[in-house]
Every structure is written in structure tokens, then in C-alpha cells.
mmCIF file of C-alpha atoms and ligand atoms in Angstrom:
data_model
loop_
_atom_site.group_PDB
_atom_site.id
_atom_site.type_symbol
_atom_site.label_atom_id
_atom_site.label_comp_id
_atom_site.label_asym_id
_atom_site.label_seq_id
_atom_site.Cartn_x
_atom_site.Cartn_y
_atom_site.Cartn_z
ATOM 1 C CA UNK A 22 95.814 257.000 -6.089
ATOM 2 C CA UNK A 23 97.962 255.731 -3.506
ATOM 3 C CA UNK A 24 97.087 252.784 -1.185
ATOM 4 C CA UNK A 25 95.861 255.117 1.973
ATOM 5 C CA UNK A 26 92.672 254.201 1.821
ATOM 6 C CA UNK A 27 92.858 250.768 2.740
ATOM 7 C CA UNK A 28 92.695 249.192 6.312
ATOM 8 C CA UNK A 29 95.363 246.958 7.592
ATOM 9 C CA UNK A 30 93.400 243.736 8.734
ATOM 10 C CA UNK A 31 95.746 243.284 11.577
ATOM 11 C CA UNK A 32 93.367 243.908 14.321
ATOM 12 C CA UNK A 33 89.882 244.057 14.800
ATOM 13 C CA UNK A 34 88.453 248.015 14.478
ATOM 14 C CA UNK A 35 85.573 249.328 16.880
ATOM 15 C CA UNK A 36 83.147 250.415 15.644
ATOM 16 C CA UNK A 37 83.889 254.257 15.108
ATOM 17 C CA UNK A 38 87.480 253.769 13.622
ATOM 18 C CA UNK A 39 84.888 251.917 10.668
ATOM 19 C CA UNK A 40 82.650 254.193 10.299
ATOM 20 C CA UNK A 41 85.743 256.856 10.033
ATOM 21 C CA UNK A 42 87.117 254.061 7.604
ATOM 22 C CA UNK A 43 83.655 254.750 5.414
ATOM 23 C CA UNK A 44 84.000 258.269 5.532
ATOM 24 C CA UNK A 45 87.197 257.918 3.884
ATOM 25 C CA UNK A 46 86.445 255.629 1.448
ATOM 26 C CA UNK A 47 83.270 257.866 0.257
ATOM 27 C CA UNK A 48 85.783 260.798 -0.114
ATOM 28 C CA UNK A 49 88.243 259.269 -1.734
ATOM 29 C CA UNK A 50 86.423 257.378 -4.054
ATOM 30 C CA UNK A 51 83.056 260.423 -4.977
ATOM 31 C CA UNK A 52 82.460 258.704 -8.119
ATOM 32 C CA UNK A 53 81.634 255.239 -6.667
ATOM 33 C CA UNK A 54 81.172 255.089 -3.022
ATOM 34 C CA UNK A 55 77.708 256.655 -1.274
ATOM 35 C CA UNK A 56 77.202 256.717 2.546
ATOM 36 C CA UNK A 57 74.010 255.734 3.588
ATOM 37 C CA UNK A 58 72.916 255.869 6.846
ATOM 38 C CA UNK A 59 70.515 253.147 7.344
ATOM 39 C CA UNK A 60 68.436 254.919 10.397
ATOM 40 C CA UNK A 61 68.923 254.863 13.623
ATOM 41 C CA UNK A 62 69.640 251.761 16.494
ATOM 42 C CA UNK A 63 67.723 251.577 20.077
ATOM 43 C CA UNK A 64 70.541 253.923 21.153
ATOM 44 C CA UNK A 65 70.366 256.044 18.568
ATOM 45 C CA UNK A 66 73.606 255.532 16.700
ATOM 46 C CA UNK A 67 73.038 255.132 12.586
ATOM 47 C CA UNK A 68 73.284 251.973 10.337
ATOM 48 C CA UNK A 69 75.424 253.250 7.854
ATOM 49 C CA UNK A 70 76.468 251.162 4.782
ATOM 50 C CA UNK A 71 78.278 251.772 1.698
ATOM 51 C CA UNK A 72 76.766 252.038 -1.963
ATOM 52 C CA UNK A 73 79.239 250.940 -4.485
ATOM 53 C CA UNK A 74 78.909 251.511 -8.155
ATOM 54 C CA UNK A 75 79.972 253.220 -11.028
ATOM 55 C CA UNK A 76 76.734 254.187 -11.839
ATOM 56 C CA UNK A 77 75.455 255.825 -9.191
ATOM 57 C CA UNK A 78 72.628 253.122 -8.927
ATOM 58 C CA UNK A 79 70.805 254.535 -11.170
ATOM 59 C CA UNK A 80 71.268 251.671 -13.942
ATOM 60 C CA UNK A 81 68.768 249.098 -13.110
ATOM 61 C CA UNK A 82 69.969 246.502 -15.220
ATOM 62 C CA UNK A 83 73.071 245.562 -13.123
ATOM 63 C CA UNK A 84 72.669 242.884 -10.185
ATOM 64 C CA UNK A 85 73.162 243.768 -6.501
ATOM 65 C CA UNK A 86 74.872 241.976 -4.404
ATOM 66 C CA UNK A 87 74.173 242.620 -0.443
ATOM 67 C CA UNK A 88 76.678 241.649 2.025
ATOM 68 C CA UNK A 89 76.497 242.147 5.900
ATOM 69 C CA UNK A 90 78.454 241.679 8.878
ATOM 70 C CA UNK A 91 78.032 241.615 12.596
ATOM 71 C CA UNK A 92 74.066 240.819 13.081
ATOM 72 C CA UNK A 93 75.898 239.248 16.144
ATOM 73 C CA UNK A 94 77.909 241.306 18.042
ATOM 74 C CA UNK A 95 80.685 238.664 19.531
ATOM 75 C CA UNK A 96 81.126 237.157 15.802
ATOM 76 C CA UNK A 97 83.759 239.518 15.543
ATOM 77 C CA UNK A 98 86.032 238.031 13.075
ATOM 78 C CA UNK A 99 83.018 238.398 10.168
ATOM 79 C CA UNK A 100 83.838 242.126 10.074
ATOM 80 C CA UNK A 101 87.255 241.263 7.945
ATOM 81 C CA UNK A 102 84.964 239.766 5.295
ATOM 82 C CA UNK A 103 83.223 243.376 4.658
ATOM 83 C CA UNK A 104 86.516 245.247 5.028
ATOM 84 C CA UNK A 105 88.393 243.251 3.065
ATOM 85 C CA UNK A 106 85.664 243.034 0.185
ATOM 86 C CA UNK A 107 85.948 246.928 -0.009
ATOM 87 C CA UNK A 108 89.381 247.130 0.014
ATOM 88 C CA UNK A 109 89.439 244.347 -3.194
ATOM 89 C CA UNK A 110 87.125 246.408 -5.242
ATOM 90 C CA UNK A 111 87.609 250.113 -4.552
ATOM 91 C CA UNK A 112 91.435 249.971 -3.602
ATOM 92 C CA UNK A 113 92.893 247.253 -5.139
ATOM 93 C CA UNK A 114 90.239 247.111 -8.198
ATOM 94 C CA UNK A 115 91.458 243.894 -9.661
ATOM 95 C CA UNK A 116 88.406 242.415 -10.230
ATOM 96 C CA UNK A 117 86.753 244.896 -13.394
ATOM 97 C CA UNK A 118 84.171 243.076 -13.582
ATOM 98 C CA UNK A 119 82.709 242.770 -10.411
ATOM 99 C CA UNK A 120 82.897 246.913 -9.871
ATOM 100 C CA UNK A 121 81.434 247.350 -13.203
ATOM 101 C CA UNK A 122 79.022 244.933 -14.196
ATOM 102 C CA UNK A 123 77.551 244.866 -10.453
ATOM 103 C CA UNK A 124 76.126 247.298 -7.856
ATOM 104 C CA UNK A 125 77.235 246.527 -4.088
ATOM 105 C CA UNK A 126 75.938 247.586 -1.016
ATOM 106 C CA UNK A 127 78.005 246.929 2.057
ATOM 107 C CA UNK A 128 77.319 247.102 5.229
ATOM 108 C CA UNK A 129 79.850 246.189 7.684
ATOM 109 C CA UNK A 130 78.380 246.568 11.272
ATOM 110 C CA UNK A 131 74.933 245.780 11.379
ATOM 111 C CA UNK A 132 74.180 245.961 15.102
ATOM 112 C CA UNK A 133 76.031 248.990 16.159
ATOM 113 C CA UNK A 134 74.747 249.286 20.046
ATOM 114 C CA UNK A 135 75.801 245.557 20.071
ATOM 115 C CA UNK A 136 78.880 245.465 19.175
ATOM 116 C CA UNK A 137 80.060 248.614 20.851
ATOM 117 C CA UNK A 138 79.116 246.671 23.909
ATOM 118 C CA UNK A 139 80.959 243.441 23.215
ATOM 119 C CA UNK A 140 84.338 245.602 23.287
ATOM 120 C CA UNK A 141 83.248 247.499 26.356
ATOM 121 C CA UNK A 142 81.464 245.515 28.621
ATOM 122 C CA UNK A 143 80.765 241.630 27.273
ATOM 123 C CA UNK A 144 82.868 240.104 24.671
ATOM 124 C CA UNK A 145 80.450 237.396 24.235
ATOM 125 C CA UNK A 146 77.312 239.554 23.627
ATOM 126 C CA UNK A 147 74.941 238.609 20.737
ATOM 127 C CA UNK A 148 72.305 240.687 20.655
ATOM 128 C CA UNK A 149 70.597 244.381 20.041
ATOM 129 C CA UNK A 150 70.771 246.390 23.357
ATOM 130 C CA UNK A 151 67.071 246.796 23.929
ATOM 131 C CA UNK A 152 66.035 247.229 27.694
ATOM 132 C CA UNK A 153 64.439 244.834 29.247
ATOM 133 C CA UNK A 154 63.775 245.266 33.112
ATOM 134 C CA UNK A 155 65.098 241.629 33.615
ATOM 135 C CA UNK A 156 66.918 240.808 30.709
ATOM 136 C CA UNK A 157 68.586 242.662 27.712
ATOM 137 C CA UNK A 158 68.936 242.621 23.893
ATOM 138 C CA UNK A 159 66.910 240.806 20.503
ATOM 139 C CA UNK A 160 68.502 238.267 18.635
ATOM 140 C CA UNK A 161 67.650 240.305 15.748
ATOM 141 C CA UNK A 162 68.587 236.866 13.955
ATOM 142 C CA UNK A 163 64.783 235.770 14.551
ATOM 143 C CA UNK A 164 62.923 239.204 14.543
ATOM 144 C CA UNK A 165 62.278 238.865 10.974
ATOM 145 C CA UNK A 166 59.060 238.625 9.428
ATOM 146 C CA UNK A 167 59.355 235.292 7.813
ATOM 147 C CA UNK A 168 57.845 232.559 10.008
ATOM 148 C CA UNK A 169 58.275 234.762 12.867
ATOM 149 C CA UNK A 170 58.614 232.887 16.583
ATOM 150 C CA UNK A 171 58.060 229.463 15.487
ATOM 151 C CA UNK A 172 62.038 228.482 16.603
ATOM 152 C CA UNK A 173 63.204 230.737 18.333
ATOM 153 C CA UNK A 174 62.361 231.911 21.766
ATOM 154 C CA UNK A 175 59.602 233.835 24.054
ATOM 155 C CA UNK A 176 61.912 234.946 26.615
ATOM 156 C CA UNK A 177 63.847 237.696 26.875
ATOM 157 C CA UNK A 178 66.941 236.247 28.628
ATOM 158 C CA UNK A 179 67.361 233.741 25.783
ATOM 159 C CA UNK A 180 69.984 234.219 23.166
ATOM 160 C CA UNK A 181 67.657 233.745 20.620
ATOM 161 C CA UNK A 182 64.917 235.908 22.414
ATOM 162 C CA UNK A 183 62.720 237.089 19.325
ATOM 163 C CA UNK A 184 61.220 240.215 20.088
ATOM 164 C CA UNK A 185 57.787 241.507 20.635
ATOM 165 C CA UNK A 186 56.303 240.914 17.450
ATOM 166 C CA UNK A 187 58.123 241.096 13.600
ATOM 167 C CA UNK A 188 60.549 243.670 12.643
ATOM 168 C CA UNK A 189 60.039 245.329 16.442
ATOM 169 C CA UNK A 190 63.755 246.249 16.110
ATOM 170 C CA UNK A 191 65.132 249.208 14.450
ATOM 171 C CA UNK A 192 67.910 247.489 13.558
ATOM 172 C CA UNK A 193 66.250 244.471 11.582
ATOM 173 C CA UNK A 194 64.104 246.831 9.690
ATOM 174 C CA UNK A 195 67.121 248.422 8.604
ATOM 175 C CA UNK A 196 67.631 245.596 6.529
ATOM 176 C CA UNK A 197 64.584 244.851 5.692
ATOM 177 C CA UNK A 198 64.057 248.166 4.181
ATOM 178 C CA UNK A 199 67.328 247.696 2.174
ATOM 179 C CA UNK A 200 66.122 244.118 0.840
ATOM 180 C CA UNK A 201 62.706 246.017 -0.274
ATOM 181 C CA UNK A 202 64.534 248.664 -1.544
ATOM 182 C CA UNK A 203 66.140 246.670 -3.922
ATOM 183 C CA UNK A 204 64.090 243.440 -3.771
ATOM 184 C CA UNK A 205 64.226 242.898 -7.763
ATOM 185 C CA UNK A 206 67.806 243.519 -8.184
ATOM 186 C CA UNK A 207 69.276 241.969 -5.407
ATOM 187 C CA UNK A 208 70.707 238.566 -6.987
ATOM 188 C CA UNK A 209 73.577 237.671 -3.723
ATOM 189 C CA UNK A 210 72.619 237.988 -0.263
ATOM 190 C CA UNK A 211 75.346 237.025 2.302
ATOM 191 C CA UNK A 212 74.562 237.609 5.986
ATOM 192 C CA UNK A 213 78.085 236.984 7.585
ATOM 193 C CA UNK A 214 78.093 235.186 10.866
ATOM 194 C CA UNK A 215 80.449 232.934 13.100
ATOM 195 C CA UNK A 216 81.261 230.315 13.524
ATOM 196 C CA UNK A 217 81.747 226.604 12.222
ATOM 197 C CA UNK A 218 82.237 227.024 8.847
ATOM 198 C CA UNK A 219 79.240 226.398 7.163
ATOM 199 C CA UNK A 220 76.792 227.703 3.532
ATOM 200 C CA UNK A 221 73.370 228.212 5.015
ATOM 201 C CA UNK A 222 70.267 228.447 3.025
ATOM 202 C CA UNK A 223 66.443 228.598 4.040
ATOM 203 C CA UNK A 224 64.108 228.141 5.291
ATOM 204 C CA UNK A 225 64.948 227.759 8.984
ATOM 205 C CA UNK A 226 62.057 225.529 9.278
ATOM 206 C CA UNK A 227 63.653 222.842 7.173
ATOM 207 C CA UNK A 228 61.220 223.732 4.278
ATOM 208 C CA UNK A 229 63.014 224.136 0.968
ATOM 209 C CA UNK A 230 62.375 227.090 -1.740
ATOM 210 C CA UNK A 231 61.200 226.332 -4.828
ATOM 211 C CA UNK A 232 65.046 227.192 -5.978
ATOM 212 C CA UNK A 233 66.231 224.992 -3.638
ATOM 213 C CA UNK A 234 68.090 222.859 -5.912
ATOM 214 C CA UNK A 235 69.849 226.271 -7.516
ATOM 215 C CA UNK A 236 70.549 227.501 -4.008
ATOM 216 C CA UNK A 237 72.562 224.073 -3.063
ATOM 217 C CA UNK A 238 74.795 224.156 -6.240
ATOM 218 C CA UNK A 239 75.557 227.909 -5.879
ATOM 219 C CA UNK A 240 76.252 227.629 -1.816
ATOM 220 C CA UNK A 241 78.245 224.517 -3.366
ATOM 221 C CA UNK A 242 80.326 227.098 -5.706
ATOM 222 C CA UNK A 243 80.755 229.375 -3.132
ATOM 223 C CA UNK A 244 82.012 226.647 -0.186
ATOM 224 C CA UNK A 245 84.208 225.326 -2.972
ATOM 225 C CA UNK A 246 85.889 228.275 -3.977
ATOM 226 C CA UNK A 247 86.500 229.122 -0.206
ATOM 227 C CA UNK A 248 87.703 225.709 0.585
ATOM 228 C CA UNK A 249 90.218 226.062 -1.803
ATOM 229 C CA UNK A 250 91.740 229.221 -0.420
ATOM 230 C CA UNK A 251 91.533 228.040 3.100
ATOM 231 C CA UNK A 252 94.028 227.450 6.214
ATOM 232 C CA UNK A 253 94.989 223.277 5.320
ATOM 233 C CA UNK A 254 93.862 222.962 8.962
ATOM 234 C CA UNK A 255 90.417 224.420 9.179
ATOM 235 C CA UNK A 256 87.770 222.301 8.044
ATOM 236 C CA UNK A 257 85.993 222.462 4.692
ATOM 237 C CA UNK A 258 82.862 224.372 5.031
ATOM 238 C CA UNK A 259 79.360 222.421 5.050
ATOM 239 C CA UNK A 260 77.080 223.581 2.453
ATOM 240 C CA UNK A 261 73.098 222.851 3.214
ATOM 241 C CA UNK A 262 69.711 224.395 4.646
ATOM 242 C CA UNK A 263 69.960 225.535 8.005
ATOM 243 C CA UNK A 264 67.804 223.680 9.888
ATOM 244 C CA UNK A 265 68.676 220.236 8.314
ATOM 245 C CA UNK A 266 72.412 220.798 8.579
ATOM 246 C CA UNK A 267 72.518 223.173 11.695
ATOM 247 C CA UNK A 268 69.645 223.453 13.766
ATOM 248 C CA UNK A 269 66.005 225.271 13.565
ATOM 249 C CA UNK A 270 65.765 228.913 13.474
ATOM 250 C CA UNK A 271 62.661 231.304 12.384
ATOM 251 C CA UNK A 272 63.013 235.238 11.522
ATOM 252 C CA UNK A 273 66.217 234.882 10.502
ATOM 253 C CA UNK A 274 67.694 237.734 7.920
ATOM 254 C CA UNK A 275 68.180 235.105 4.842
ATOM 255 C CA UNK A 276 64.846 233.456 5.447
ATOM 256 C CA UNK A 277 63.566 237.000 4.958
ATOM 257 C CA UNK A 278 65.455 238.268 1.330
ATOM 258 C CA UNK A 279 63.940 234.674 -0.066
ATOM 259 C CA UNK A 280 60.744 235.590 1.293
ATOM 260 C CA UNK A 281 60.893 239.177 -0.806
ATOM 261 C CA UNK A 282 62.279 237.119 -3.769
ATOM 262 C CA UNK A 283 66.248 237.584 -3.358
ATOM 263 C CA UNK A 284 67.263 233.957 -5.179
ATOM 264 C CA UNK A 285 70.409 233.605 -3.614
ATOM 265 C CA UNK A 286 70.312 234.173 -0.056
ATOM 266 C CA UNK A 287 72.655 232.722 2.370
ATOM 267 C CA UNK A 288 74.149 232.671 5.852
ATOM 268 C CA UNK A 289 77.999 232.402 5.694
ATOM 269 C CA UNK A 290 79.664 230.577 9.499
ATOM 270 C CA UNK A 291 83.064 231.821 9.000
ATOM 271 C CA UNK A 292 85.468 229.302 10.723
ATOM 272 C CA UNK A 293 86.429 229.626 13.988
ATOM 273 C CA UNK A 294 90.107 229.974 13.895
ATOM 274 C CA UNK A 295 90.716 229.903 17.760
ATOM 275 C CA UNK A 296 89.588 227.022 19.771
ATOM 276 C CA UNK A 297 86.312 225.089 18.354
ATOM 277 C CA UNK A 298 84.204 223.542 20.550
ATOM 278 C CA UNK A 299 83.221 226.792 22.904
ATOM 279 C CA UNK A 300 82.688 230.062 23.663
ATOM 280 C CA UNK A 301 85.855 230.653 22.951
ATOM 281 C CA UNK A 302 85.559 230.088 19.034
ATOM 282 C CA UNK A 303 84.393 233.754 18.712
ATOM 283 C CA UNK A 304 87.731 235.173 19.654
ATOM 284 C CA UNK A 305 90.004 236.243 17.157
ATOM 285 C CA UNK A 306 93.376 235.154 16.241
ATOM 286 C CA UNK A 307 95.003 238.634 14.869
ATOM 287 C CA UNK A 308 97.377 236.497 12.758
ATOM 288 C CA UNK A 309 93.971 235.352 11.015
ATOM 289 C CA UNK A 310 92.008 238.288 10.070
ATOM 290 C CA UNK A 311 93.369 238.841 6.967
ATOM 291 C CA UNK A 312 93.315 235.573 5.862
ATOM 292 C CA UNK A 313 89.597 235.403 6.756
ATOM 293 C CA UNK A 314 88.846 238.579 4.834
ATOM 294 C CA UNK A 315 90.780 236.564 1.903
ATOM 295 C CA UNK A 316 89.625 232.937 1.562
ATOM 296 C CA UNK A 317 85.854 234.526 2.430
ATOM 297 C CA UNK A 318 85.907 236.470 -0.790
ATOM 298 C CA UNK A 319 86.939 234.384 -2.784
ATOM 299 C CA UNK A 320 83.305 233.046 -1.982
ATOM 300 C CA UNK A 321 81.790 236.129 -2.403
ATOM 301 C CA UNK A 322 83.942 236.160 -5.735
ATOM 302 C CA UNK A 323 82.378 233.098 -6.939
ATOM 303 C CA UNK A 324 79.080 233.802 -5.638
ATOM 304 C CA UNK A 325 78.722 237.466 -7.006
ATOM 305 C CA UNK A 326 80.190 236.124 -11.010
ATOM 306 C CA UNK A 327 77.434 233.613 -10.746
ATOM 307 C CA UNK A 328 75.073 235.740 -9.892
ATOM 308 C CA UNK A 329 76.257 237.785 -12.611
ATOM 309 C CA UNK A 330 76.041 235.590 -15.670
ATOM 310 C CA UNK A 331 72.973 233.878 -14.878
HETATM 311 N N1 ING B 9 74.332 231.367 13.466
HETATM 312 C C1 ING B 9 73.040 231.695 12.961
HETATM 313 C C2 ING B 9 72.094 232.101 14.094
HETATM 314 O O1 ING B 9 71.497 233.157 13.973
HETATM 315 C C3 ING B 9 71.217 231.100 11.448
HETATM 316 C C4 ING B 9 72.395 230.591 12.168
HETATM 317 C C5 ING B 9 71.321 231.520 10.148
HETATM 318 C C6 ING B 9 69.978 231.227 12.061
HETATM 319 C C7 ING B 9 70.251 232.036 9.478
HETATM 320 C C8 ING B 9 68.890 231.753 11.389
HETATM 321 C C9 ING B 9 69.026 232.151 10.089
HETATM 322 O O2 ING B 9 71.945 231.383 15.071
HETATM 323 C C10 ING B 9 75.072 232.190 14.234
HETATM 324 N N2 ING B 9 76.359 231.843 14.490
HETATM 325 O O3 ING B 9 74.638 233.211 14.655
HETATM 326 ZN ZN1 ZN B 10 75.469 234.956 14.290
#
């Protein structure tokens, strides 16, 4: 098998020139990739993702890990973490382990309409497209069912606009679906945002699982193990619950695969490699994809082997 199948991280891809990138890899690799398409978004484009596993899925005994990218449409740089994970265990297949002892489902562009529009139209958008006659878009972030609108807002020209009740986005439910799907087998789930560096865990409110203690030391493991991969001058990522180390936030995606009983359920804040304190931290340094795709799963590395013997 030669190396064809694998995607430079030298740029950032739209969104098409991924999903082409998925077609390939499910051709190329029949015995271990499936193509599933998710459903549909507000515009009607699917949410496909990638099953990988050398048994078809169909052994029930193996942990899943679940890893998304690009909730957010401006967090651009989060889509090297997906790509790059794929390319580590279907290209390069170093890690025997991880292919074989675990099932993986991948989905590297979560809000399709979204991010399609951050390339044409506004690099900084966040959320869904949904109309709105004043305002656009969902932070699908906080249309979740789990504590649903308690921090996060009413109004539809806020970022962090929640919707018009739980799971009103096709998008969201897309996920949620998945996380139901596989609710019991789903040990590692890793919701890939930007930026600032950071191991998130719920709840949003500030309330703490009953595994909270487990979900500290394993956010721990997997902050570690990035930390030591990392650029000497980004900082070391902060490990902690997301409204005690970050800031409030209800409906969010990990609050939601605790909720259905996932134990280890994080948000990932990639670093911002460009700038810091604005805006401007979502835009990507080419010279820096790759290496985010690297040091970031080395996390997932120590996350998913965790998972795996415990
Ligand atoms: N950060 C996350 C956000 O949605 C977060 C933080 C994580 C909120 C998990 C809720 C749940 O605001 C970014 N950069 O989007
Ligand atoms: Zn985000």
C-alpha cells in the first residue's frame, strides 16, 4: 500500500476536498473504514463520519473512542487533529493496538453549513447557519439536552445563542444520535475546539460527576502527554471542569455523552498558535498544522490506551 492515501497537513482543506479525502480512505481501506453519513444539516449537506475497525463493529467488547472536530466553524486549526488521527491509524498503522483492540468513529467536520461559510463569507463564524430574520446561526455548543439554557443565551444574535428548545438542530442531534448509538461502548469522547489550550470536563454548571476525580487524572494524562510533545513556546495546557477553569456553559456536547453515561468526556482548546489574546487566535499558522495534528494525538494516544486497559 503506498502512502497516497494520506493528506499533507500543509494547509487547511474545505470542506469537500475532506469529504473526497473520506471517500478515499473508505476505498482504500474496505476492510476497516465505513462512511456514514450522519443526516442531513439546515442546508441540507450530510454529516458524514468515518467508522474505523477491524471488525466491522460488530464485536461489542472493544471500546469506542469518539472524536470530533469543527462544532465551531472559525476553530479551524482542530480539523488537523481528526486528519491527522486517521492518517496515524489507517496509513501509517503504527499504533496495533489502538486499530485493533479499539473501534473509532471520526468525524472531522461537524458543522458543515458552518464552516463552508467561514471560508466563503466570515472567517470568524461560529455557528450552524439557521435563518433567523434578524440574526443567524445556533451555537450548537449549548443546544444540547443536558441543562439546556441555563448559561448560555436567549438571543439569537449571541454567539452562544441556544436554540429554540434541546436538540432543535439537525446538526447536534447528529451527535447525539451517535453518543446513543453507542452510549455503552463509548469509553473517550473528545469534542475538539479552539483555542487556549485547555482539558475540559463537565458539567458546565460547575457541578462535578460522580467520576469526577477519574475524569481529572485522565484529562491530567492526556494534557501531560500533549505537553510533552508541544511547541517549547506554547503554553502547557490547563486541565479542569469547564466552568471552574473557563467560564459557564450549558448544552454543551461533553456535558451531554456524561449525561448518557460516556465516562470520559472532554472538550480539547487546542492552542492558539497565531496571536493569543483575540480574534485573531483562530487563524492558522500553515507552518503549524501538522504539528497540531501531532502533539494533539499524542493526547488522544494516551487518552484512548487508558481507556483501553481500564
Ligand atoms: N470553547 C467551548 C465553547 O463552546 C465549552 C467551551 C466546552 C463550552 C464544552 C461548553 C461545553 O464555548 C470554544 N472555544 O468553543
Ligand atoms: Zn468551539
Amino acid at each position: 500500500r503506498s502512502n497516497k492515501a494520506a493528506l499533507p497537513l500543509k494547509r487547511v482543506y474545505r470542506w469537500q476536498e475532506v469529504e473526497n479525502h473520506m471517500v478515499q480512505l473508505a476505498q482504500t481501506y474496505p476492510d476497516k473504514v465505513t462512511l456514514v453519513n450522519g443526516g442531513p444539516t439546515y442546508e441540507g449537506r450530510p454529516v458524514n463520519y468515518l467508522r474505523v475497525s477491524t471488525t466491522n463493529f460488530q464485536d461489542l467488547s472493544k471500546p469506542v473512542v469518539f472524536i470530533m472536530s469543527l462544532l465551531h466553524s472559525r476553530e479551524w486549526i482542530t480539523q488537523a487533529a481528526t486528519l491527522y488521527a486517521l492518517d496515524q491509524l489507517l496509513v501509517n498503522n503504527t499504533e496495533s493496538d489502538l486499530i485493533n483492540d479499539i473501534d473509532w468513529i471520526i468525524m472531522p467536520t461537524a458543522n458543515p453549513d458552518g464552516y463552508i461559510f467561514s471560508h466563503d463569507s466570515d472567517r470568524f463564524w461560529r455557528k450552524n447557519r439557521k435563518y433567523g430574520r434578524r440574526c443567524m446561526g445556533v451555537d450548537l455548543n449549548r443546544n444540547y439536552d443536558i441543562n439546556w439554557g441555563t448559561e448560555s443565551s436567549d438571543s439569537p444574535c449571541y454567539e452562544d445563542y441556544h436554540g429554540t428548545e434541546p436538540f432543535s438542530e439537525p446538526e447536534s442531534v447528529v451527535t447525539k444520535k451517535i453518543l446513543e448509538e453507542h452510549q455503552d461502548r463509548i469509553q473517550l469522547f473528545l469534542d475538539i475546539h479552539s483555542y487556549g489550550s485547555y482539558v475540559l470536563y463537565g458539567y458546565g454548571n460547575g457541578e462535578l460527576p460522580p467520576n469526577g476525580e477519574a475524569l481529572s487524572s485522565v484529562g491530567v494524562l492526556i494534557g501531560d502527554a500533549i505537553d510533552a510533545a508541544k511547541l517549547t513556546n506554547n503554553p502547557n495546557y490547563t486541565v479542569g471542569n469547564l466552568a471552574q477553569t473557563l467560564y459557564p456553559a450549558s448544552g454543551g456536547s461533553q456535558d451531554y455523552a456524561l449525561s448518557v453515561g460516556v465516562p470520559y468526556s472532554y472538550c480539547l482548546e487546542l492552542p492558539a498558535f497565531r496571536g493569543s489574546a483575540s480574534i485573531t487566535g483562530f487563524l492558522v499558522d500553515p507552518e503549524f498544522i501538522e504539528q497540531a495534528g501531532y502533539e494533539t494525538w499524542e493526547g488522544i494516544k494516551a487518552g484512548a490506551r487508558y481507556a483501553l486497559n481500564n
